[in-house]
Each structure stands twice: as C-alpha cells, then as structure tokens.
Coordinates of C-alpha atoms in Angstrom, one line a residue:
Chain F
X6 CA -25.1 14.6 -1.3
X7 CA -22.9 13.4 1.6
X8 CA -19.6 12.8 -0.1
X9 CA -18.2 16.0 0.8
X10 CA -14.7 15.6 -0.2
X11 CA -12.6 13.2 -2.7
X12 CA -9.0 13.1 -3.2
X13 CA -6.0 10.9 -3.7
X14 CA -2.5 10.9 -2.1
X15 CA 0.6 8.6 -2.2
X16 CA 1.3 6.5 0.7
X17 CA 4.8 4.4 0.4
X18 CA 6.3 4.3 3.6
X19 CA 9.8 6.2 3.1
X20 CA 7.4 8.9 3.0
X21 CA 7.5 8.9 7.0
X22 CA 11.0 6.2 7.6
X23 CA 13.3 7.9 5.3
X24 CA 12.2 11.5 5.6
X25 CA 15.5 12.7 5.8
X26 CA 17.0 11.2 3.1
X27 CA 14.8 13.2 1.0
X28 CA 15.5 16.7 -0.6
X29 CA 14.2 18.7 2.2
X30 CA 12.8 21.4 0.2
X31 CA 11.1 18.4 -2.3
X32 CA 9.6 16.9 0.8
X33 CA 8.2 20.3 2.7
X34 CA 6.5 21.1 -0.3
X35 CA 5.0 17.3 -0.3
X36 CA 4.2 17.4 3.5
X37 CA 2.9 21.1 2.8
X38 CA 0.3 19.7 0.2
X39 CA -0.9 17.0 2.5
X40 CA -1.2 19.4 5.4
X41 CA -3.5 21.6 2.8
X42 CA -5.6 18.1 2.2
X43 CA -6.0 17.4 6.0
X44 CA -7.1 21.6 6.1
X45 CA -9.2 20.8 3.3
X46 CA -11.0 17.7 5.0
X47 CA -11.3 19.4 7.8
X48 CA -12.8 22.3 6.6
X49 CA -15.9 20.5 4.8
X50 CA -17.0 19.1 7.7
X51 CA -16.4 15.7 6.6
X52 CA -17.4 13.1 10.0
X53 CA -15.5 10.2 8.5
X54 CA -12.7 9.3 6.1
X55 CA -13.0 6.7 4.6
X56 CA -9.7 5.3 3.0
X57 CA -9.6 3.2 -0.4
X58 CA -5.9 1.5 0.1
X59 CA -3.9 -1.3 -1.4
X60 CA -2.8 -2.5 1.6
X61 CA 0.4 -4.9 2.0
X62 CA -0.6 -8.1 3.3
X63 CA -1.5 -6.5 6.4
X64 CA -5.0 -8.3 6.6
X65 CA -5.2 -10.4 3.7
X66 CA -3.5 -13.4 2.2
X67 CA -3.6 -15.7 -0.2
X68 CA -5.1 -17.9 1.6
X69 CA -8.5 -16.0 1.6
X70 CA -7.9 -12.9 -0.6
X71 CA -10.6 -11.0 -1.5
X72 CA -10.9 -8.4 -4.1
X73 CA -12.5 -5.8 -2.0
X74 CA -12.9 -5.4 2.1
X75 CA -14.5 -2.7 3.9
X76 CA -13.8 -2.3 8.0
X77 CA -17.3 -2.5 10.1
X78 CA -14.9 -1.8 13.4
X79 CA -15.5 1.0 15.9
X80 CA -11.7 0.6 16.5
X81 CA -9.0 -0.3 14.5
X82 CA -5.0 -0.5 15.2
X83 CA -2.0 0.5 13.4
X84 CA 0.7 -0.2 12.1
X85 CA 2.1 -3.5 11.9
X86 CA 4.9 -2.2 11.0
X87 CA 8.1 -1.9 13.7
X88 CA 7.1 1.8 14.6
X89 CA 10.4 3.0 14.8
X90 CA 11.0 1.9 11.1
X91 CA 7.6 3.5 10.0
X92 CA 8.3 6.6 12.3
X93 CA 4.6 5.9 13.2
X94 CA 4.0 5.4 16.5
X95 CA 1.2 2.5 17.1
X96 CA -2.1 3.6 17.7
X97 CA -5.8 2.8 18.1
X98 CA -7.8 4.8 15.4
X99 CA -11.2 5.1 15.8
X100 CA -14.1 3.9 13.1
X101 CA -17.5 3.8 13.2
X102 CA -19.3 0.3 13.0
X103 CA -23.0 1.6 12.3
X104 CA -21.6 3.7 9.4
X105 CA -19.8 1.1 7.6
X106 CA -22.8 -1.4 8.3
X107 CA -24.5 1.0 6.0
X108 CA -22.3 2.0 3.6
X109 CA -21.6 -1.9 3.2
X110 CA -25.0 -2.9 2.6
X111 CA -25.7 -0.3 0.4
X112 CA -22.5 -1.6 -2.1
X113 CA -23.4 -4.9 -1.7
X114 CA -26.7 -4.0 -4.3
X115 CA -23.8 -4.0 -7.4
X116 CA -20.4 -5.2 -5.8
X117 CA -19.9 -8.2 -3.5
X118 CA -17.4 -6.8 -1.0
X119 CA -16.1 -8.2 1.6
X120 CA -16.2 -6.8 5.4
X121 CA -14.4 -7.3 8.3
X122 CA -14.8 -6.5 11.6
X123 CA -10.9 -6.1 12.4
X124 CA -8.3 -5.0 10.7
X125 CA -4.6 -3.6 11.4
X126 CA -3.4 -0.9 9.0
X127 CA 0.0 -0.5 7.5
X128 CA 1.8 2.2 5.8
X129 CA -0.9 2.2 3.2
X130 CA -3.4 3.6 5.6
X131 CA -0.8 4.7 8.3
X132 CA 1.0 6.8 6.7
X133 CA -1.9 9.1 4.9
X134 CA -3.6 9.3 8.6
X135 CA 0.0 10.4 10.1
X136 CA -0.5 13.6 8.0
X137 CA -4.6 13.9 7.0
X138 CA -5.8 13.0 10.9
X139 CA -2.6 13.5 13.0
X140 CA -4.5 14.0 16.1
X141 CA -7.0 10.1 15.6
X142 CA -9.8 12.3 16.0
X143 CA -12.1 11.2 12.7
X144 CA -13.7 8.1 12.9
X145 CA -12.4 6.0 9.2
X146 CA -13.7 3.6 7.0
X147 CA -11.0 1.6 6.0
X148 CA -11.4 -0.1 2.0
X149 CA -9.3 -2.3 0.4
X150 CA -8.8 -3.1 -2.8
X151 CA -6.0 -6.1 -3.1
X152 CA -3.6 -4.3 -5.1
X153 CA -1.0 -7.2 -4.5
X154 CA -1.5 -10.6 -4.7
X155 CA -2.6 -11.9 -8.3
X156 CA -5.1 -12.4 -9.7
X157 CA -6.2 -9.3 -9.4
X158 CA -9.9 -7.5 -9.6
X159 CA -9.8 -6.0 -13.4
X160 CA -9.9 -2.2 -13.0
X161 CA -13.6 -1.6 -14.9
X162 CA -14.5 -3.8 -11.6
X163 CA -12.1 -1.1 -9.5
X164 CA -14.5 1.8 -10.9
X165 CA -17.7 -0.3 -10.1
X166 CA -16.1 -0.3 -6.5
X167 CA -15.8 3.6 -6.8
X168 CA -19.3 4.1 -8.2
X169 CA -20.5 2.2 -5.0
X170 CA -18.8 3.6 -3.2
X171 CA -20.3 7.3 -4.1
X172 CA -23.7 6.0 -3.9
X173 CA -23.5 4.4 -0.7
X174 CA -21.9 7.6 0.7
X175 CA -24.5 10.1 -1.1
X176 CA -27.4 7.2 0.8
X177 CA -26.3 8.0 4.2
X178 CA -26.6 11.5 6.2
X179 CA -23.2 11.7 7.4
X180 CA -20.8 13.7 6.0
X181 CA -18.3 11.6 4.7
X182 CA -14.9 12.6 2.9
X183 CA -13.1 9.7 0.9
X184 CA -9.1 9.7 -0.2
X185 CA -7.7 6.7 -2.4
X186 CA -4.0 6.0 -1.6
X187 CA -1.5 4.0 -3.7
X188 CA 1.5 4.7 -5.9
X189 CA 1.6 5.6 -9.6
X190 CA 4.6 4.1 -11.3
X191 CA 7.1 2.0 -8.5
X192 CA 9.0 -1.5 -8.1
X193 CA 8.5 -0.6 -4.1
X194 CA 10.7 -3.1 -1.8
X195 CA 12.9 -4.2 -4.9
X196 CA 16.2 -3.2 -5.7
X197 CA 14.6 -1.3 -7.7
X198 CA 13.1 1.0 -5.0
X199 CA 13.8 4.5 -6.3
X200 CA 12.7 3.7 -10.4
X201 CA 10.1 5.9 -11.4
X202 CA 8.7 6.0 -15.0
X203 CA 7.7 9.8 -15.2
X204 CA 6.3 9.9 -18.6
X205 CA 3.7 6.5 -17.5
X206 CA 2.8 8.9 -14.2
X207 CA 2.3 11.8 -16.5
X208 CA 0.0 10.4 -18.7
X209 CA -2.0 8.4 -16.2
X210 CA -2.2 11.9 -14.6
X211 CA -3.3 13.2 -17.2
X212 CA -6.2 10.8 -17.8
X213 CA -6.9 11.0 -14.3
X214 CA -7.2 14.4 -13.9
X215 CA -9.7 14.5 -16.6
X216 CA -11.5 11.8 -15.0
X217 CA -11.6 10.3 -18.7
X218 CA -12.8 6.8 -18.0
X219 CA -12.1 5.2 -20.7
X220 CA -8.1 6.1 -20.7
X221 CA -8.0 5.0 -17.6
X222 CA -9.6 1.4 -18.0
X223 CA -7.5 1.4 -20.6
X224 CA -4.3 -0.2 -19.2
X225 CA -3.8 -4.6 -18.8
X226 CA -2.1 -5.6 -16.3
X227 CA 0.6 -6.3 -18.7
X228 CA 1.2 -2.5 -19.8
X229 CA 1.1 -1.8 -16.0
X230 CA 3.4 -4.5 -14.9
X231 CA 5.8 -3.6 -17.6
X232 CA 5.9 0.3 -17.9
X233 CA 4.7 1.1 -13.9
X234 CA 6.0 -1.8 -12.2
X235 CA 4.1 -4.0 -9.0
X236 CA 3.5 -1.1 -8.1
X237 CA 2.0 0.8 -10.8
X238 CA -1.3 -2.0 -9.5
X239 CA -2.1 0.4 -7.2
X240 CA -3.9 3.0 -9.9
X241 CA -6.9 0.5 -8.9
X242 CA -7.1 3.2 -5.6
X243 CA -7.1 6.0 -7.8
X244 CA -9.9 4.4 -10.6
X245 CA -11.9 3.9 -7.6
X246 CA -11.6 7.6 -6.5
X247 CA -12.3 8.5 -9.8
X248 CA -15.6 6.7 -10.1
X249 CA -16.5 8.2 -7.0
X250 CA -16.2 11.9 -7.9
X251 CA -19.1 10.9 -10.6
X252 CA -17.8 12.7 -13.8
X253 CA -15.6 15.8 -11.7
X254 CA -12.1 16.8 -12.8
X255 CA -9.9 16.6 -10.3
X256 CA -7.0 19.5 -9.3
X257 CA -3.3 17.9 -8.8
X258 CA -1.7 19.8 -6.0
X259 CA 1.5 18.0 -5.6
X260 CA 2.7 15.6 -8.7
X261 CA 6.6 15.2 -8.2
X262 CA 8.8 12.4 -8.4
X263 CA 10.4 11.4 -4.8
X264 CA 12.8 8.5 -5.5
X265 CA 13.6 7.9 -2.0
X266 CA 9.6 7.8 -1.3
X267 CA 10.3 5.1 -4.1
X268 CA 7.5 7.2 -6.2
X269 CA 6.3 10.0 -8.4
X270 CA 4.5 11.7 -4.9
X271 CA 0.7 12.6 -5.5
X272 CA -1.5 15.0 -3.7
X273 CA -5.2 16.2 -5.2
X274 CA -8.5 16.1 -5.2
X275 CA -11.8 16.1 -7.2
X276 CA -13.6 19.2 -7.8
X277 CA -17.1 17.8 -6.6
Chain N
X25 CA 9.4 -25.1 -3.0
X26 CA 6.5 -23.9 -0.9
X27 CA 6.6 -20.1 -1.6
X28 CA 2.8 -19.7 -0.4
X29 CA 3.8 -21.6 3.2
X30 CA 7.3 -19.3 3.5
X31 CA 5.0 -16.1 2.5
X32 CA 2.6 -17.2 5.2
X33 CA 4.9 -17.8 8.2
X34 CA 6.1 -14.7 7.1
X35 CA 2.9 -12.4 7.1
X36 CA 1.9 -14.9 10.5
X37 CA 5.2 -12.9 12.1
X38 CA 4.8 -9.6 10.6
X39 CA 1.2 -9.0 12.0
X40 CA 1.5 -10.6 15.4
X41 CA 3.2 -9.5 18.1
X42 CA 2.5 -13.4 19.4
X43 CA 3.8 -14.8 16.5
X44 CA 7.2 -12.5 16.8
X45 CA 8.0 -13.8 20.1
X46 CA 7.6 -17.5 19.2
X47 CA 10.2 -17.0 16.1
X48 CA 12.2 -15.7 18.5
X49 CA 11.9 -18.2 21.3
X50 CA 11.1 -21.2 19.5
X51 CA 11.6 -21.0 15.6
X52 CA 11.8 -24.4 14.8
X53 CA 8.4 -25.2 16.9
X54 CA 6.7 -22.1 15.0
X55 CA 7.8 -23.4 11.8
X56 CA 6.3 -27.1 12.2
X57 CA 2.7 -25.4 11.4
X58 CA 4.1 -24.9 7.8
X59 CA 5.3 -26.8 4.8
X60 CA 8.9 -25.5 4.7
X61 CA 11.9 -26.7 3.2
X62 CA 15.4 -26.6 5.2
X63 CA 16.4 -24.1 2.7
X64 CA 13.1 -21.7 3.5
X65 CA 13.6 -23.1 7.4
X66 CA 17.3 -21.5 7.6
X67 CA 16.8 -18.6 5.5
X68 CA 14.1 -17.6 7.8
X69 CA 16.2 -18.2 11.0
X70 CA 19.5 -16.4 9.8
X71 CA 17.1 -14.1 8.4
X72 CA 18.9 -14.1 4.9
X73 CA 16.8 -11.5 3.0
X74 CA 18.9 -12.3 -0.5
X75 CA 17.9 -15.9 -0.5
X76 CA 14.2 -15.2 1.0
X77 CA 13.8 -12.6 -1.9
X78 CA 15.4 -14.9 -4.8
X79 CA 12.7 -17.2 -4.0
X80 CA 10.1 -15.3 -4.4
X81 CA 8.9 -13.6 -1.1
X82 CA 6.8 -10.6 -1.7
X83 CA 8.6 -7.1 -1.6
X84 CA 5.7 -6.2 0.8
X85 CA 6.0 -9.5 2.8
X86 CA 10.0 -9.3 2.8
X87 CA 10.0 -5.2 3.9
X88 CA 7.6 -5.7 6.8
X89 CA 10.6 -8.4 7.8
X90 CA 13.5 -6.4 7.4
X91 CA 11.8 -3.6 9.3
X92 CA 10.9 -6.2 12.3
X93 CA 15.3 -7.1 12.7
X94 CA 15.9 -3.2 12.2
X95 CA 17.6 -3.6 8.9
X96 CA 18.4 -0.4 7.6
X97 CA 16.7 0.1 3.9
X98 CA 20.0 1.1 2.0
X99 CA 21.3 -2.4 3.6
X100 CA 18.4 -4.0 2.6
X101 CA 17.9 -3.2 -1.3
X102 CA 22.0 -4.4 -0.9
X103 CA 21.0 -7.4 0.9
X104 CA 18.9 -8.3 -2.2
X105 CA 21.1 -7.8 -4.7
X106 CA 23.8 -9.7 -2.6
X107 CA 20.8 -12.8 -2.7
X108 CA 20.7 -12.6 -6.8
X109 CA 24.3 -12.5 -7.0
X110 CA 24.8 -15.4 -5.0
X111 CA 21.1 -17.3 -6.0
X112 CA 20.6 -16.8 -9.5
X113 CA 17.7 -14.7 -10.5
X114 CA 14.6 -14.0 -8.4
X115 CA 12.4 -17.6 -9.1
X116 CA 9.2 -17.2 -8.3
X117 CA 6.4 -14.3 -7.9
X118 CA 5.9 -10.5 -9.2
X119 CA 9.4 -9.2 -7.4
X120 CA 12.0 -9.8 -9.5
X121 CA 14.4 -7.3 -10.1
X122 CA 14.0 -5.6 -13.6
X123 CA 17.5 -4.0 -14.2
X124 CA 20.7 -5.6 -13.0
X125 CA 23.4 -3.3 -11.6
X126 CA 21.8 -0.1 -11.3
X127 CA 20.7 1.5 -8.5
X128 CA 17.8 4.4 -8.5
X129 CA 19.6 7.5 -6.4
X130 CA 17.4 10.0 -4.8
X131 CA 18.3 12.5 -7.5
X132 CA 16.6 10.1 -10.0
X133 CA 19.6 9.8 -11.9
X134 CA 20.4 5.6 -12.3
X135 CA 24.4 4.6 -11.0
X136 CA 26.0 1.7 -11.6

C-alpha cells in the first residue's frame, strides 16, 4: 500500500488575504491544525502530494472543460492570483512527470481523465501548499475536479475518481500522501461571501466522517445549490477523498465556521 | 449578450501576465479577439465590477479581477451590490446574489 496519508482541508483564499480580519484566536487554532496536517504528511514519509482541487478557472474553461485533469509536469507555477492580494508570493512548485505518467495510466483503466502537462495553481492549490509544504520541497500531483463551470461530473462519478485514484496510488512504489481541498457550504465571491449554512456542513460532516457512501452521493445539485451554495460543489473534492481512504473513517481536527474565510474551515484526515 | 466571450477575455487576463499588459496598453485591440458588446467593452475598461457581476461573470472569474486592480474585498462585495442596485438583478450564470440587503459579518451574525 503506497497511499500513505489522506486528508481534506479548506482552501478559500481569505484564508491567506484576509488573515487579519479574522478572530485571531479562531484562525491560530485553524493554522495550528494545518501545521499538525503538514507534521503529519511529513511524518509518513509521503514523496508526493497529490492535491484533488476545484480549481477557479485557473486552467480550464468552458471552452474545453473537462471533468477531471491530472498534472504530468515536473514543474508547475503559482498563483495566478496578484500575490500581494493572495499574500502568496509566486513560486515554481515542483511535480514529478514519471509519477503522474503512472498514476494517469493506471486511472484511465475506469475514469477517462484528462492530463496536462502545465498548469498554474490558484488559491485552490496555493493556498493548502502555503501551509502543508511551506518550504516547495514535495514534488505534487495536482487533480482537478471542475467544481465550477456547469454541467458538472455527478458525484457517484467524483467517487469513481477517488477509487482511482487509491488504486493508482496503491500500483506505484512511491509513497504518496493525497489531500482534497474545497469548501463545504459557501456563495464565495458573492455578496454573500461570509454565509455559512452550519447545520448543511454538520451533516455532510457527519456523513463524511463516517465515510457512509451512500449519504454522501446522496445530495443533487439542486439540494447543494440551494442549502450549500456554488460553493457547496466543491464536496466533489471531499467524495473523491473519501473514495480514496477505501472504507476508513476519517478524524475532523478543525470543523469551525470562519465567515471571513467565507466558510465553515475544515481540517482532517482518514484513519487508513 | 456574450457572457462566455466577457468570461473569457476575462480568464485570458487573469492567467497571463501577457494578456495583463495588453489590457492595459491596448484594450480596445485585446478586445477585437472577442465577441463583446459596448456594454461588456466599457465595463471591462472602467473596470465596473457591479455591471460585470449583474451580467453574469463568475464569482471566481470576477475575484481574480478585482484582485488584479487591487480592489480591496470589503469594497468589492460593495461594488457588487452597488451593480444590482443600479442593474437590476444578477442575469445570467450560478452567481446571483441570494439574499438582498444583508451582509454576512465575521461574527456570523447577518446585518442589514
């Protein structure tokens, strides 16, 4: 078995650009859980991280969307976004071309993902690496699932992704550690910024940390548009996660809602 | 309208530093390589976030562009309500805004 670690965290981007708008003791005890899932990545010796994100029209576009990408790079860049903004500063990250060449093929025997052999991240995947790999030094497999541009990939597909996902990992030799980023409940980049629906997070939580597939498939796009907002698309990163940890429970270390982060903030990981 | 044209110039400038420069420089030339309307042409140029966001532009899409002219993000959640006040409700797309005259404070609490 070489998926050594899985986990989920949140990703929006006041979570680096309006840090100190935030509660400060709220937002230590955030950063302090990521820190804990960067010390717990490092510690199982994980050689790449690959990211499952929704990303923001960073890469893709209507013009050519596809329901799932995968990065074959051995150097990527990030992020678009102006980096005083993001608080990010721009940086080459590196990834690891052979690896995804492999982990690729072995997904395309059940799911027809894309690949790309560029790709610029945003907040989506900049701002998880800005706490889980501060220093650029793990090669990552950047995934995308489009989380934003209708129609979108139904989420039984979304755990078919996941499910690839673990067997492509568990095919390879390398140690690879895997975290799924995207909101729970949010109408991010609205006027609505802010709106969180903490009983929807709660029970999608819930399911979640049971790993209880059929809850979780259990949401249209209707109930999620309606109770969890644009946003709320995103549990597609999470499903995926899910499917990947193969049956485990998962542990929530950090579930609070952070309205200036414009979501209920989400750190934990799978018990594999 | 040709919301999939104004989304594209849109992510064209957010991902390219190239692009950036030649809707600073040269606007109207960088425009011509889309279907745009005058009313998408000078809401882009002014940039006016409440009109761009009443017709339709992706959160995502319009965030990126607020971020690129150093809008300030109290400013520009005011800037779109200041477009549906003016514009009439959001027209197109998944964006629209889903409770008129509230805000969401950082204390969760909602304020008129």
């Amino acid at each position: 078995m070489s998926l050594v670690y899985a986990g989920v965290c949140s990703h929006g981007p006041g979570i680096t650009a309006r840090a100190d708008q935030a509660d400060p003791e709220l937002r230590d005890e955030f950063y302090a859980s990521l820190d804990k899932m960067r010390q717990d990545i490092e510690d199982s010796g994980a050689e790449a991280l690959m990211m499952v994100a929704a990303e923001h029209f960073a890469n893709f576009f209507m013009n050519n969307m596809p329901a799932y990408c995968i990065g074959m790079a051995d150097q990527y860049e990030g992020p678009i976004e102006d980096p005083e903004w993001l608080k990010i500063a721009r940086t080459n990250v590196p990834g690891n071309s052979d690896l995804s060449k492999r982990v690729i093929t072995e997904i395309m025997q059940t799911v027809d993902t894309a690949f790309s052999e560029e790709w610029k991240f945003d907040h989506g995947i900049s701002v998880p690496l800005n706490f889980l790999t501060p220093r650029y030094d793990l090669p990552v497999i950047p995934a995308n699932i489009n989380c934003q541009g209708p129609p979108l990939t139904p989420l039984g597909r979304a755990w078919e992704f996941g499910k690839a996902i673990r067997r492509a990992c568990d095919a390879v030799p390398e140690k690879i550690a895997l975290v799924g980023t995207g909101g729970i409940s949010h109408w991010p980049a609205t006027p609505d910024s802010g709106k969180i629906n903490l009983e929807w997070d709660a029970e999608f939580m819930r399911h979640f940390t049971n790993n209880d597939k059929h809850s979780m498939l259990g949401y249209s796009d209707e109930d999620i548009y309606r109770d969890g907002g644009q946003g709320g698309y995103e549990i597609r990163t999470f499903i995926a996660t899910a499917a990947a940890a193969n049956g485990a429970k998962a542990d929530v270390h950090f579930f609070k809602p952070i309205p200036i982060f414009a979501t209920s903030c989400v750190c934990a990981s799978f018990q594999l | 309208m040709s919301l999939y044209y104004l989304q594209k110039v849109l992510y064209d400038i957010n991902r390219d530093l190239a692009v950036q420069k030649q809707y600073q420089d040269d606007a109207d030339t960088l425009f011509d390589n889309y279907a745009l309307t005058d009313e998408e042409r000078n809401a882009l140029k002014q940039p006016d976030i409440g009109l761009l966001y009443v017709l339709g532009v992706n959160g995502q899409i319009l965030m990126h562009f607020a971020a690129f002219h150093k809008i300030e993000w109290a400013d520009y959640l005011q800037l779109m309500r200041d477009g549906i006040t003016e514009h009439g409700p959001v027209r197109e797309g998944v964006y629209a805004m889903t409770v008129v005259g509230e805000r969401f404070t950082d204390n969760g609490n909602v304020e008129s």
